[in-house]
Coordinates of C-alpha atoms in Angstrom, one line a residue:
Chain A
X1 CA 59.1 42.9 -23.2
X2 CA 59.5 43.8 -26.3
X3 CA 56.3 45.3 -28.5
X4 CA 54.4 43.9 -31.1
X5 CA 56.0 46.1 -33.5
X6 CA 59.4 45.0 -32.4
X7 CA 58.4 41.3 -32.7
X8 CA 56.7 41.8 -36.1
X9 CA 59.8 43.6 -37.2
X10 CA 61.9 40.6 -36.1
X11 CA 59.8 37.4 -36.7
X12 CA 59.8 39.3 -40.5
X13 CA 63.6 39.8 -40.6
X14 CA 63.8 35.9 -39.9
X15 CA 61.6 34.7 -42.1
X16 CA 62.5 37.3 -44.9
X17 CA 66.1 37.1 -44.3
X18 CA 66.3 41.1 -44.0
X19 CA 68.1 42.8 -41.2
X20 CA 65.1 44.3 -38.8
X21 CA 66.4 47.8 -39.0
X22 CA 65.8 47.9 -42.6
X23 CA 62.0 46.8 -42.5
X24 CA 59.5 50.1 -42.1
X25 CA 55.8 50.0 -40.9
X26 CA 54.3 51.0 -44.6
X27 CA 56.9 48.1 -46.1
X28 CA 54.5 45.9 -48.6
X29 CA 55.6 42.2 -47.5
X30 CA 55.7 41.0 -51.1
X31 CA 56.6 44.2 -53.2
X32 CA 59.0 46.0 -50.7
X33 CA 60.1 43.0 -48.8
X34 CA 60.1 40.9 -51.4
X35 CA 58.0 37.6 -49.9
X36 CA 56.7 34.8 -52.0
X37 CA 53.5 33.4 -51.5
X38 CA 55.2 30.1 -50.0
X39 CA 56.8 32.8 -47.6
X40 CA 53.7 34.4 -46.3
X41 CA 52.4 30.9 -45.5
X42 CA 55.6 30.8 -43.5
X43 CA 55.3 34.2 -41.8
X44 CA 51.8 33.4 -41.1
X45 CA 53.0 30.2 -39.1
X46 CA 55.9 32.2 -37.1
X47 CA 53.3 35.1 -36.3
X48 CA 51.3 32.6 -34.4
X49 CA 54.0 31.0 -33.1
X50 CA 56.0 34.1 -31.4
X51 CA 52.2 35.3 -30.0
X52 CA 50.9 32.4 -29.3
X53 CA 47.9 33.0 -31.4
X54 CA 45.2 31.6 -34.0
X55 CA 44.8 33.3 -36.8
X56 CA 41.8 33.1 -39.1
X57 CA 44.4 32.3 -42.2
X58 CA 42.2 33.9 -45.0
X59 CA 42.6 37.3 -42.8
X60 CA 45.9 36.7 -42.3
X61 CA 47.1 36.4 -45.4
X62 CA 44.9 39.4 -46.7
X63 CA 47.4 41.9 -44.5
X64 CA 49.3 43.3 -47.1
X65 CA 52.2 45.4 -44.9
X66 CA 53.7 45.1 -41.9
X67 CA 51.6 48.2 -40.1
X68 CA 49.2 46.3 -41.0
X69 CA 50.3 43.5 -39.8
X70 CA 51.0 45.3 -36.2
X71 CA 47.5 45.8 -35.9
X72 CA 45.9 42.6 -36.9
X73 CA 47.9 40.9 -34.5
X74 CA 47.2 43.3 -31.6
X75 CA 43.5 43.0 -32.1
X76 CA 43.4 39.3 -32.6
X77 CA 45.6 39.3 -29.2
X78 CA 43.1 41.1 -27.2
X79 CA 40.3 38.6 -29.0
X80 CA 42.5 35.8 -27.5
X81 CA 43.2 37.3 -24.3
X82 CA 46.5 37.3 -24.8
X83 CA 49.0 40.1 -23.0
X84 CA 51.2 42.4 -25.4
X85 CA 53.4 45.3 -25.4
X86 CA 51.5 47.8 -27.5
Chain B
X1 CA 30.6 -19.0 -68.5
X2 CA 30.4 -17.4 -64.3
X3 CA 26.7 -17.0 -62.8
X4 CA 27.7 -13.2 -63.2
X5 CA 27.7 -10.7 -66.1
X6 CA 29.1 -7.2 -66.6
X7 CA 26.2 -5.1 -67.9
X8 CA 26.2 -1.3 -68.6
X9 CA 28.6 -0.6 -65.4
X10 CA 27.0 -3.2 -63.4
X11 CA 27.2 -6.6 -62.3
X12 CA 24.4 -8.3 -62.6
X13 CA 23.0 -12.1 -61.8
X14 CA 22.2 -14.1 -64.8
X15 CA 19.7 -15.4 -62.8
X16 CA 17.6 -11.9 -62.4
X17 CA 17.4 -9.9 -59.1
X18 CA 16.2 -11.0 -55.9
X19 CA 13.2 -9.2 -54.1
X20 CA 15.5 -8.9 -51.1
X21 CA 17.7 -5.5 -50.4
X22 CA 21.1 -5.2 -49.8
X23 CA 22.1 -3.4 -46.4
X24 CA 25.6 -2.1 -46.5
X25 CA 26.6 -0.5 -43.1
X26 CA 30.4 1.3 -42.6
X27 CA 29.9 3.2 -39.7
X28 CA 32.6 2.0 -37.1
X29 CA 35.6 4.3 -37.2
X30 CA 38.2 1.8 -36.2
X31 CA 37.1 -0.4 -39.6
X32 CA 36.9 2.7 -41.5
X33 CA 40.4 4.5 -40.5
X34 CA 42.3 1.2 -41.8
X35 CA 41.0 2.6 -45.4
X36 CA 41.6 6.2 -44.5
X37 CA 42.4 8.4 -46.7
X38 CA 40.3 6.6 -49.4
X39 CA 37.4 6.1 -47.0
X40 CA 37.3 10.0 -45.5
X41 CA 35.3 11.0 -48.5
X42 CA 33.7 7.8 -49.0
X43 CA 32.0 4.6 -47.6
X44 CA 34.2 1.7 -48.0
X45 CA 31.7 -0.1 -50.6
X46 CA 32.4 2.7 -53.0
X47 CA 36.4 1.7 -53.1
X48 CA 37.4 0.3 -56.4
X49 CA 38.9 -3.4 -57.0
X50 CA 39.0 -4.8 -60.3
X51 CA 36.7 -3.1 -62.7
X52 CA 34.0 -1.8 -60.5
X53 CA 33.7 -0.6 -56.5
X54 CA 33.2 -3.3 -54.0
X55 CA 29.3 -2.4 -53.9
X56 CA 29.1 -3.5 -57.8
X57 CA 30.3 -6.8 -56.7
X58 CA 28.1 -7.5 -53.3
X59 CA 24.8 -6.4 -55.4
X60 CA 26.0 -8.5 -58.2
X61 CA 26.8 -11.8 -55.8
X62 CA 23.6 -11.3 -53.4
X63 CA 21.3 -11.0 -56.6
X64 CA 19.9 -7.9 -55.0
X65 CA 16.8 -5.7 -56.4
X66 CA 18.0 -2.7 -54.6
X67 CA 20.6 -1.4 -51.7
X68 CA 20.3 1.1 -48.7
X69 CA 23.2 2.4 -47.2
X70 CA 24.1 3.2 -43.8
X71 CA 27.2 6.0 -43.6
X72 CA 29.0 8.3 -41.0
X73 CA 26.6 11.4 -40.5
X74 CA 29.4 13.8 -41.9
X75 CA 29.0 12.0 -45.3
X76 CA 25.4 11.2 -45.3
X77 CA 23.8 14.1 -47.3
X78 CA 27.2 14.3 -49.6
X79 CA 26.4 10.7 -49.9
X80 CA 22.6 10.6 -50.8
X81 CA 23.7 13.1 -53.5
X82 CA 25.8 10.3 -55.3
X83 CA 23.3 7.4 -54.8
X84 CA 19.8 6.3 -56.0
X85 CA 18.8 3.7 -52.5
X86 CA 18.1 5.0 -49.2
X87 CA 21.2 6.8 -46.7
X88 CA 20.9 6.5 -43.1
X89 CA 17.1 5.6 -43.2
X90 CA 15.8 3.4 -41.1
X91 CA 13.0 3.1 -42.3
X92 CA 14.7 0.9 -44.8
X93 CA 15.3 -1.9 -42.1
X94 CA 11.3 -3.1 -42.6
X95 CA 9.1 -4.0 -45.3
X96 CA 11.9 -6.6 -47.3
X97 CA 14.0 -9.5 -46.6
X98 CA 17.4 -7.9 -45.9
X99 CA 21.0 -9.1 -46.4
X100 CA 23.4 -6.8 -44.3
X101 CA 26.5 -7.7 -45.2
X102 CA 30.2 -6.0 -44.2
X103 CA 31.0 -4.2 -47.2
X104 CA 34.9 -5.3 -46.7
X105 CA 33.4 -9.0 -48.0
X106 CA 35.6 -10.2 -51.0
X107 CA 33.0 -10.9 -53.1
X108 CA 33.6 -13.6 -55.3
X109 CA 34.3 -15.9 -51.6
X110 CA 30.7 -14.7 -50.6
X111 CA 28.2 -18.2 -50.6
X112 CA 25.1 -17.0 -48.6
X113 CA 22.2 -17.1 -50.2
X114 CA 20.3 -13.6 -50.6
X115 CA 17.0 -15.3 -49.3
X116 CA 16.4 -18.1 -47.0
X117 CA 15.6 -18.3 -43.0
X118 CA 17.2 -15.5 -41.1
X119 CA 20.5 -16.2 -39.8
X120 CA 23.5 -14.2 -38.7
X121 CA 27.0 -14.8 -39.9
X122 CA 30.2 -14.0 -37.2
X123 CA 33.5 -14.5 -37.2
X124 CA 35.8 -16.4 -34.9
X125 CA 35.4 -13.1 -33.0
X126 CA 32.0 -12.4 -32.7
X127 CA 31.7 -10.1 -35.0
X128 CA 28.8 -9.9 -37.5
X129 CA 29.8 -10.8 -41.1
X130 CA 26.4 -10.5 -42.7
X131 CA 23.1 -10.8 -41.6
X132 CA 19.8 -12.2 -43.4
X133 CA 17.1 -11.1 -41.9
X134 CA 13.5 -12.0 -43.1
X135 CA 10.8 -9.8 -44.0
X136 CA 9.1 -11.0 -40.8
X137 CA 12.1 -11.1 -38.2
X138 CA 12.9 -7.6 -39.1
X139 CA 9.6 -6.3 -37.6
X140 CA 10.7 -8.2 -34.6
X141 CA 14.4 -6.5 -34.1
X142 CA 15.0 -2.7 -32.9
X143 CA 14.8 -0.3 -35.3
X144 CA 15.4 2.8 -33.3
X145 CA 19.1 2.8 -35.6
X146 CA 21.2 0.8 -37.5
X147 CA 23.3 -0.3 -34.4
X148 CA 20.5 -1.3 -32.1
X149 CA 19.5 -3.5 -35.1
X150 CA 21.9 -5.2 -35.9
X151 CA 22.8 -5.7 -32.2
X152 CA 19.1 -6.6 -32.0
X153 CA 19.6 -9.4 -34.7
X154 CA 22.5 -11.1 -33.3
X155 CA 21.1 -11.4 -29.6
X156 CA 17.2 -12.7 -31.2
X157 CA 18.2 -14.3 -34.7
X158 CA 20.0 -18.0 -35.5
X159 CA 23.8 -17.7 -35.5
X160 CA 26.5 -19.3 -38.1
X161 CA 30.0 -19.5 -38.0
X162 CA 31.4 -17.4 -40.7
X163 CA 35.1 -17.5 -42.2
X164 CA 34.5 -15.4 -44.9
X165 CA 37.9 -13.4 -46.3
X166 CA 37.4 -9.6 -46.2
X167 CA 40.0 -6.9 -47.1
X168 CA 41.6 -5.2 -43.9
X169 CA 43.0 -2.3 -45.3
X170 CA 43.1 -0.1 -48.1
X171 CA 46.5 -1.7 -49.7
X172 CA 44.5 -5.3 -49.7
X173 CA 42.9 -3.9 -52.7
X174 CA 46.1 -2.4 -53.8
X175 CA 47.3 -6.1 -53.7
X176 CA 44.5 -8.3 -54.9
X177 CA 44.0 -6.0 -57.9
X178 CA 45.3 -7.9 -60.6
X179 CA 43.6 -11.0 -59.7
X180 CA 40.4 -9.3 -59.5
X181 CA 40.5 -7.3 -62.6
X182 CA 40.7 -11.2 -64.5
X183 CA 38.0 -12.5 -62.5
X184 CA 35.9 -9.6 -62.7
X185 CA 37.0 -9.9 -66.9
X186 CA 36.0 -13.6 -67.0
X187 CA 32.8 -12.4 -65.3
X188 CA 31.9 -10.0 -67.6
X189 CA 32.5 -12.3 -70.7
X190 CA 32.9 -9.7 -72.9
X191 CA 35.8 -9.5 -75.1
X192 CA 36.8 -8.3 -79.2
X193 CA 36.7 -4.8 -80.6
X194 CA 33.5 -2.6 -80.4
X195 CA 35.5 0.4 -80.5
X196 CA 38.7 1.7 -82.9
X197 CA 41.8 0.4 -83.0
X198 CA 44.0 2.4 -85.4
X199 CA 47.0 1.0 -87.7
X200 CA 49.5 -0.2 -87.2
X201 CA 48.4 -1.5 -83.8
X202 CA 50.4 -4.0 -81.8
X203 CA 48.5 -6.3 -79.9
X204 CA 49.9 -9.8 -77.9
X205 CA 47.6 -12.4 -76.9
X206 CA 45.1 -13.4 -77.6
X207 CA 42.4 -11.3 -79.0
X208 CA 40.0 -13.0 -76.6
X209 CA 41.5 -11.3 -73.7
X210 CA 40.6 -7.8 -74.8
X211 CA 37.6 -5.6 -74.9
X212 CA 37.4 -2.3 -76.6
X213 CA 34.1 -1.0 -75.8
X214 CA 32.1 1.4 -78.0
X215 CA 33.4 4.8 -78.4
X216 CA 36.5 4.3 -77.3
X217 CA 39.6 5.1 -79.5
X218 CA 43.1 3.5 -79.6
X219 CA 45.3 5.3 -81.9
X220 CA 48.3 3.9 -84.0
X221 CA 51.6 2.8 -82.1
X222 CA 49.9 1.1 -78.8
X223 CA 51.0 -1.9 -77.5
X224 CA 48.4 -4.4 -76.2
X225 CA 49.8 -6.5 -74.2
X226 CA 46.8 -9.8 -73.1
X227 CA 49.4 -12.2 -72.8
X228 CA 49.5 -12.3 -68.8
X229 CA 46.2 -10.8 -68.3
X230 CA 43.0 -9.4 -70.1
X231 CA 42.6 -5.8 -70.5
X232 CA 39.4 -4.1 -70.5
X233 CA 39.4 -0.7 -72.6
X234 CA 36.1 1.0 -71.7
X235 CA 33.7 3.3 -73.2
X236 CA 34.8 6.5 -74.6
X237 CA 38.8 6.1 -73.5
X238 CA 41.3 7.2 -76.1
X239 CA 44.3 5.6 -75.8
X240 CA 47.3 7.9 -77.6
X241 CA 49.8 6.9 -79.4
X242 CA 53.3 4.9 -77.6
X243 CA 50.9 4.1 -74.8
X244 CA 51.7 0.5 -73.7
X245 CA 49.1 -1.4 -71.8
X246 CA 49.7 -4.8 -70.0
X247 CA 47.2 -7.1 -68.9
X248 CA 45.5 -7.6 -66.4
X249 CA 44.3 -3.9 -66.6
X250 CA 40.8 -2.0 -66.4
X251 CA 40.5 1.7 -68.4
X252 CA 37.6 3.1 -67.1
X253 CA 35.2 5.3 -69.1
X254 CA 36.3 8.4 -71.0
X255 CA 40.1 8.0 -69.2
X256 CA 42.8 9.4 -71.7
X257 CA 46.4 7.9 -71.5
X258 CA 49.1 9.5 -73.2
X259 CA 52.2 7.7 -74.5
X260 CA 51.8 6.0 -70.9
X261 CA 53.6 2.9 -69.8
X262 CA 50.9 1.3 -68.1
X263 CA 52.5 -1.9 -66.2
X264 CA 49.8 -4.9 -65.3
X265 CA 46.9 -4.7 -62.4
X266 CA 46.0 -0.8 -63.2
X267 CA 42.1 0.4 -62.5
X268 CA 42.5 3.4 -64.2
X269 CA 39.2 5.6 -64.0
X270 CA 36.4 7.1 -65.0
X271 CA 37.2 10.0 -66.5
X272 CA 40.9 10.2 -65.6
X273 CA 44.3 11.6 -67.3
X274 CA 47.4 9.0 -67.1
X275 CA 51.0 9.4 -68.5
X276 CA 53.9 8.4 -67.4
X277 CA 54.9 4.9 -65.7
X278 CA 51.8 3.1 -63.8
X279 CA 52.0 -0.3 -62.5
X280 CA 49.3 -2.1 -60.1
X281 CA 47.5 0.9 -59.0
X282 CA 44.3 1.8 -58.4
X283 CA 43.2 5.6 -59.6
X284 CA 39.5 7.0 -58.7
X285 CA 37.7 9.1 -61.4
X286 CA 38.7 12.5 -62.5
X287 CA 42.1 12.6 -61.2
X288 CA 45.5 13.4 -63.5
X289 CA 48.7 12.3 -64.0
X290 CA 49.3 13.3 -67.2
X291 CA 53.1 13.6 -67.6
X292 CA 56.2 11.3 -66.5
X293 CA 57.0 10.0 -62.9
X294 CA 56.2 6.5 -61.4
X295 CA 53.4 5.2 -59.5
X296 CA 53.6 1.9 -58.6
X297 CA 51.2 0.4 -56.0
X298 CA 49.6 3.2 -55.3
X299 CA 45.6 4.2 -54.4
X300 CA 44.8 7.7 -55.7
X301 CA 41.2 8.7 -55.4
X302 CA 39.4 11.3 -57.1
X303 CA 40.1 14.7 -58.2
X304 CA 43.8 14.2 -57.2
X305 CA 46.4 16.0 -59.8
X306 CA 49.8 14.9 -59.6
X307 CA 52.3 17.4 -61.1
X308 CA 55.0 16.4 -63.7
X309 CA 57.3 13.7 -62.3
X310 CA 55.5 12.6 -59.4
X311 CA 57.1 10.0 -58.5
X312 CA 56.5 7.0 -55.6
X313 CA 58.8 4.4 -53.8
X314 CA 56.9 1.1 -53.8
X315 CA 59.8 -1.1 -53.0
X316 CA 62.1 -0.8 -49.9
X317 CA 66.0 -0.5 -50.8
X318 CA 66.4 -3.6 -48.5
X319 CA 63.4 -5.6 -49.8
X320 CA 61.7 -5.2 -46.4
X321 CA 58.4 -5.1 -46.0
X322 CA 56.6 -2.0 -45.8
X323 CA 54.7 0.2 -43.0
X324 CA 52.0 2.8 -43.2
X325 CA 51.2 5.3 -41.1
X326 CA 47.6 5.9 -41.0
X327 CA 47.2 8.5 -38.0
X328 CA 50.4 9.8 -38.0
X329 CA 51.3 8.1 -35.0
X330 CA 51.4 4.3 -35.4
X331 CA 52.8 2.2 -38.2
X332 CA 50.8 -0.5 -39.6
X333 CA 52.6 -3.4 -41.1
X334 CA 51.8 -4.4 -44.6
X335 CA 53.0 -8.0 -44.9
X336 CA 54.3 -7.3 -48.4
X337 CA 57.3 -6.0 -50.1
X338 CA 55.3 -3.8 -52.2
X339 CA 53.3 -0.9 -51.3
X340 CA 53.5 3.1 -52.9
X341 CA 51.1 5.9 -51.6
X342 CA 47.8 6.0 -50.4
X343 CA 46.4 9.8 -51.7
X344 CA 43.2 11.1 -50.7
X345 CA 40.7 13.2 -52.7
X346 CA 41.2 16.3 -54.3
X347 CA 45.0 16.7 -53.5
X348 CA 47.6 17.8 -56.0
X349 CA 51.2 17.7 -56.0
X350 CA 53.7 19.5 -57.6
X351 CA 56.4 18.8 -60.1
X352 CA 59.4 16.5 -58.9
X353 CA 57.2 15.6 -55.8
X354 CA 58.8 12.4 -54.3
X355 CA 56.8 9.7 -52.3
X356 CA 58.5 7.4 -49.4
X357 CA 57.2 3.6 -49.7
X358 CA 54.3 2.8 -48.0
X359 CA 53.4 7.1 -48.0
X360 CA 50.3 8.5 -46.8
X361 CA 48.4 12.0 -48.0
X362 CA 45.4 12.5 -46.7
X363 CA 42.6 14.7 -48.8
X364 CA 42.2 18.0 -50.2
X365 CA 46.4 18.4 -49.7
X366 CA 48.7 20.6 -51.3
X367 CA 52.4 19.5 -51.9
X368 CA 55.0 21.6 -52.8
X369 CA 58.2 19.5 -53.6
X370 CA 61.4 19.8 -52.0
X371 CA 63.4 17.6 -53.8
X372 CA 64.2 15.1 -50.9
X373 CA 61.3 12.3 -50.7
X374 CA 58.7 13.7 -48.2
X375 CA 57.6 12.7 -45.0
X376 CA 55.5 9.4 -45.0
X377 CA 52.4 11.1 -43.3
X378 CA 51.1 14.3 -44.4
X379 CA 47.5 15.1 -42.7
X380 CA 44.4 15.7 -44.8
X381 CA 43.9 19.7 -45.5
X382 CA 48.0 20.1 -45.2
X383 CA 49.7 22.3 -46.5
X384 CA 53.5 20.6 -47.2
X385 CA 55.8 23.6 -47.4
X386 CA 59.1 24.0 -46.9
X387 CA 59.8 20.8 -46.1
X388 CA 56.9 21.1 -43.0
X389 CA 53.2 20.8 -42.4
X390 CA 52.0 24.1 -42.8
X391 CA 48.2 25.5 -42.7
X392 CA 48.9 27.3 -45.5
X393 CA 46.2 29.4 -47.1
X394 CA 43.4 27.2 -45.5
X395 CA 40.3 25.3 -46.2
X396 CA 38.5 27.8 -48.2
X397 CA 41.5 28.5 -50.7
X398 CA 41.2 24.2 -51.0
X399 CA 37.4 24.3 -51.5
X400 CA 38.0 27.2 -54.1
X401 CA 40.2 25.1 -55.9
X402 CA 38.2 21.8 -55.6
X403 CA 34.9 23.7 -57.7
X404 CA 37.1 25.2 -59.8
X405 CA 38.8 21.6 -60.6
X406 CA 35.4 20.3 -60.4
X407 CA 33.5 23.0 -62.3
X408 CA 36.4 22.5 -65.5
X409 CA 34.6 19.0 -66.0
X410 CA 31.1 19.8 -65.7
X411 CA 30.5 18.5 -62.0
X412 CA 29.3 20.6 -58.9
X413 CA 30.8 21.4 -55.6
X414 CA 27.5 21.2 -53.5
X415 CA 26.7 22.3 -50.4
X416 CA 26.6 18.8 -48.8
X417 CA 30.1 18.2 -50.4
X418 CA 32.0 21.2 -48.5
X419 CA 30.2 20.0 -45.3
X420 CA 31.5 16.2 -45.7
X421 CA 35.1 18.1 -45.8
X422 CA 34.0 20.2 -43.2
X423 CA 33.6 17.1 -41.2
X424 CA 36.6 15.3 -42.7
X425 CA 38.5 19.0 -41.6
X426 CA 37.4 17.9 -38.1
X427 CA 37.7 14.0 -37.6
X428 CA 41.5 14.6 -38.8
X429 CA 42.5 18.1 -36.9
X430 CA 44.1 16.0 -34.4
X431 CA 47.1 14.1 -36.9
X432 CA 47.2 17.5 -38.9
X433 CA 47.5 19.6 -35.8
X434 CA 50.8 17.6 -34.5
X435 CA 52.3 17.5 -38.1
X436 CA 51.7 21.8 -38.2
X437 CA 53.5 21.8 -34.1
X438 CA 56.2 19.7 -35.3
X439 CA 56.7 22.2 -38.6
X440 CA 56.8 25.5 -36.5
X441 CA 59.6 23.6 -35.0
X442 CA 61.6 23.2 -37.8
X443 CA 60.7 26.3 -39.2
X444 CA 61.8 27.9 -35.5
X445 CA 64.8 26.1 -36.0
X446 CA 65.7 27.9 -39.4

């Protein structure tokens, strides 16, 4: 299984339209990666989606890069009882 | 002249009020959801027709001294914030004669008499229409709640058959608009120029069938139009200039139109911004439309703001009747060639947003336009993104957005108000919660 990293990496490469290998952990989603606020509602919605997760949205949205993003999602995972790759 | 008059806001009985009090119960959900999205943020009384809510009408008709109210708990505190009479208090139930009566009543059909020997009015189905209960039969019936009563007083009290017309759903009102806004006119009895009309103004008609109240303000270049219906301009509305209004239409108080064609069978109002094209709709108070785009039978309730070039369908390529979708799930059929949108309280739209006939946006909604005309449900607290239901940034960022909006005109976003939507976020998770699954599938599908 691929880790969270990995699946950050890619779910952001979709969404984005950036190739995965491009995207770094200290990346800013907006001012590296270039995402509009319409596109971190969508990001927000494919996170959930590829963990199978709920995610308190104002929290969410407050991540500002995609280390950060690593994280929150592997500690609201472990809330949720669901199993990831670390 | 009618046995009713239009006094400061109010109907009232020429022939004074009635020691009697007005019960007015909405509290079963499958009544309530057929005027959903108005009726989320509301009790059905409090829906607009004419030129005042259905409540004006039903005190005006029953002659009654004073009302109590009996809500959904999720709206009751929200509620007792907004009215004088008693919410949800049983306590209510004794001491008076009552007349409970089924706030969906069309008023002006409604014969009881507000006193008289208790007696309970059903319908071919058994329902209870209205029930007038004396001061002394009341003691006699359960007052544990509002339900045990009123089942109470049809199992103890005198039955009559009852055939009163009510309104079924929310587009009824849509539809009977123009008709009521010349009875409720005629009622009233007022007409003539209190306020200003600038030169050169251009009115048709007859004079008789206008009323400028006090403080309001027509400037130069408007078009009156009374010559299929009165129109009612009322206090404190400015009217700008290359605004057209046709009869018959209600302005409510302090409502601003700007260079706006307003078509026949509008209640525009209190308090509201209108441009553009508007033609037999029904707008609550303190909602915008302030530039171009149609809206054509359409119910907006309050604090909605609909961004340049809104725009809705109220007429079917094919001249079919329209549907509506009020869960998301099941259409309803109209019966009628025209119907627009149905848009809850506090949602806003963007520019070049594009309504499908017969549309329905639930409350406290945010629309981003696609271009392509959206999808005819959209949940209450939805996000439309993309072209999908999203969550989007979430209830708080909504309720931030309603105090600011609120906050601008000098009203509060109160306590009780954020838990009505908190309970409004709940009664509609499950329509909202299908609409985000089926956008994560599109989105997936990118």
């Amino acid at each position: 299984m691929a880790t969270v990293e990995e699946r950050v990496k890619e779910v952001t490469a979709h969404v984005l339209k950036v190739s995965p290998d491009e995207i770094k952990m200290e990346d800013s989603f907006t001012e590296d990666l270039g995402a509009e606020s319409v596109q971190s509602i969508e990001l927000v919605a494919m996170f959930e989606e590829e963990f199978g997760i709920e995610m308190d949205e104002d929290a969410a949205l407050a991540v500002q890069t995609v280390g950060d993003a690593v994280e929150f999602i592997a500690k609201v995972c472990r809330e949720q009882g669901v199993d990831v790759e670390q | 002249m009618s046995a009713r008059s239009f006094k400061a806001g109010l109907f009232l009985t020429e022939k004074g009020l009635l020691p009697m009090r007005l019960v007015l119960v909405d509290r079963v959900e499958q009544v309530r959801s057929c005027f959903y999205p108005l009726s989320l943020s509301r009790p059905i009384w409090e829906l607009r027709c004419g030129m005042g809510t259905l409540k004006d009408k039903l005190l005006a008709v029953a002659g009654a001294g004073e009302a109590a109210y009996f809500v959904p708990g999720y709206m009751a505190d929200a509620y007792r914030e907004r009215v004088e009479g008693a919410v949800n208090d049983v306590s209510a139930l004794r001491g008076d004669d009552l007349l409970v009566v089924d706030p969906r009543i069309r008023a002006d059909d409604f014969d009881v008499a507000g006193t008289g020997p208790s007696e309970v009015g059903v319908d071919e189905k058994g329902e209870v229409v209205y029930a007038r209960i004396a001061k002394g039969d009341a003691g006699r019936l359960d007052g544990s709640g509002i339900e045990a009563f009123m089942e109470s007083a049809k199992a103890k009290l005198a039955k009559a058959a009852c055939d009163l017309k009510r309104y079924k759903y929310s587009w009824d009102l849509i539809l009977s608009n123009a008709e009521q806004i010349t009875a409720d006119f005629a009622s009233a009895g007022r007409s003539g120029i209190e306020g200003v009309v600038e030169e050169p103004k251009a009115i048709r008609g007859s004079e008789k069938d206008i009323y400028v109240a006090r403080g309001a303000r027509v400037h130069p270049m408007v078009v009156i139009d009374a010559e299929h219906g009165p129109v009612h301009i009322d206090e404190g509305a400015e009217i700008h200039p290359f605004t057209r209004i046709e009869g018959p239409c209600y302005i409510g108080k302090g409502s601003i139109l700007f260079g706006a064609k307003c078509r026949e069978g509008n209640t525009i109002g209190p308090n509201c911004r209108v441009g553009g094209e508007v033609e037999e709709s029904i707008i609550h108070g303190y909602s915008n439309k302030y530039h171009d785009g149609f809206l054509g039978h359409a119910y907006v309730g309050e604090w909605v703001n609909l961004g340049a070039l809104t725009t809705n369908s109220d007429l079917k390529n094919d001249y079919s009747t329209v549907s509506v979708m009020l869960d998301g799930v099941r259409s309803v059929e109209t019966g009628s060639t025209k119907v627009g949108s149905l848009i809850g309280d506090h949602t806003k739209t963007s520019i070049g947003t594009l309504f499908n006939t017969g549309s329905y946006v639930g409350g406290m909604a945010i629309i981003m336009a696609t271009g392509k005309p959206l999808p005819k449900f959209i949940p209450s607290f939805a996000w439309f993104v993309e072209g999908v239901v999203t969550k989007g940034f979430g209830r708080k960022s909504l309720y931030d957005t309603a105090r600011a909006a609120m906050g601008r005109r000098g009203c509060e976003w109160s306590a009780a108000e954020q838990a009505m939507w908190d309970g409004i976020f709940e009664i509609t998770s499950a329509g909202r919660d299908r609409a985000v699954k089926r956008g994560r599938k599109a989105m997936l599908g990118r």
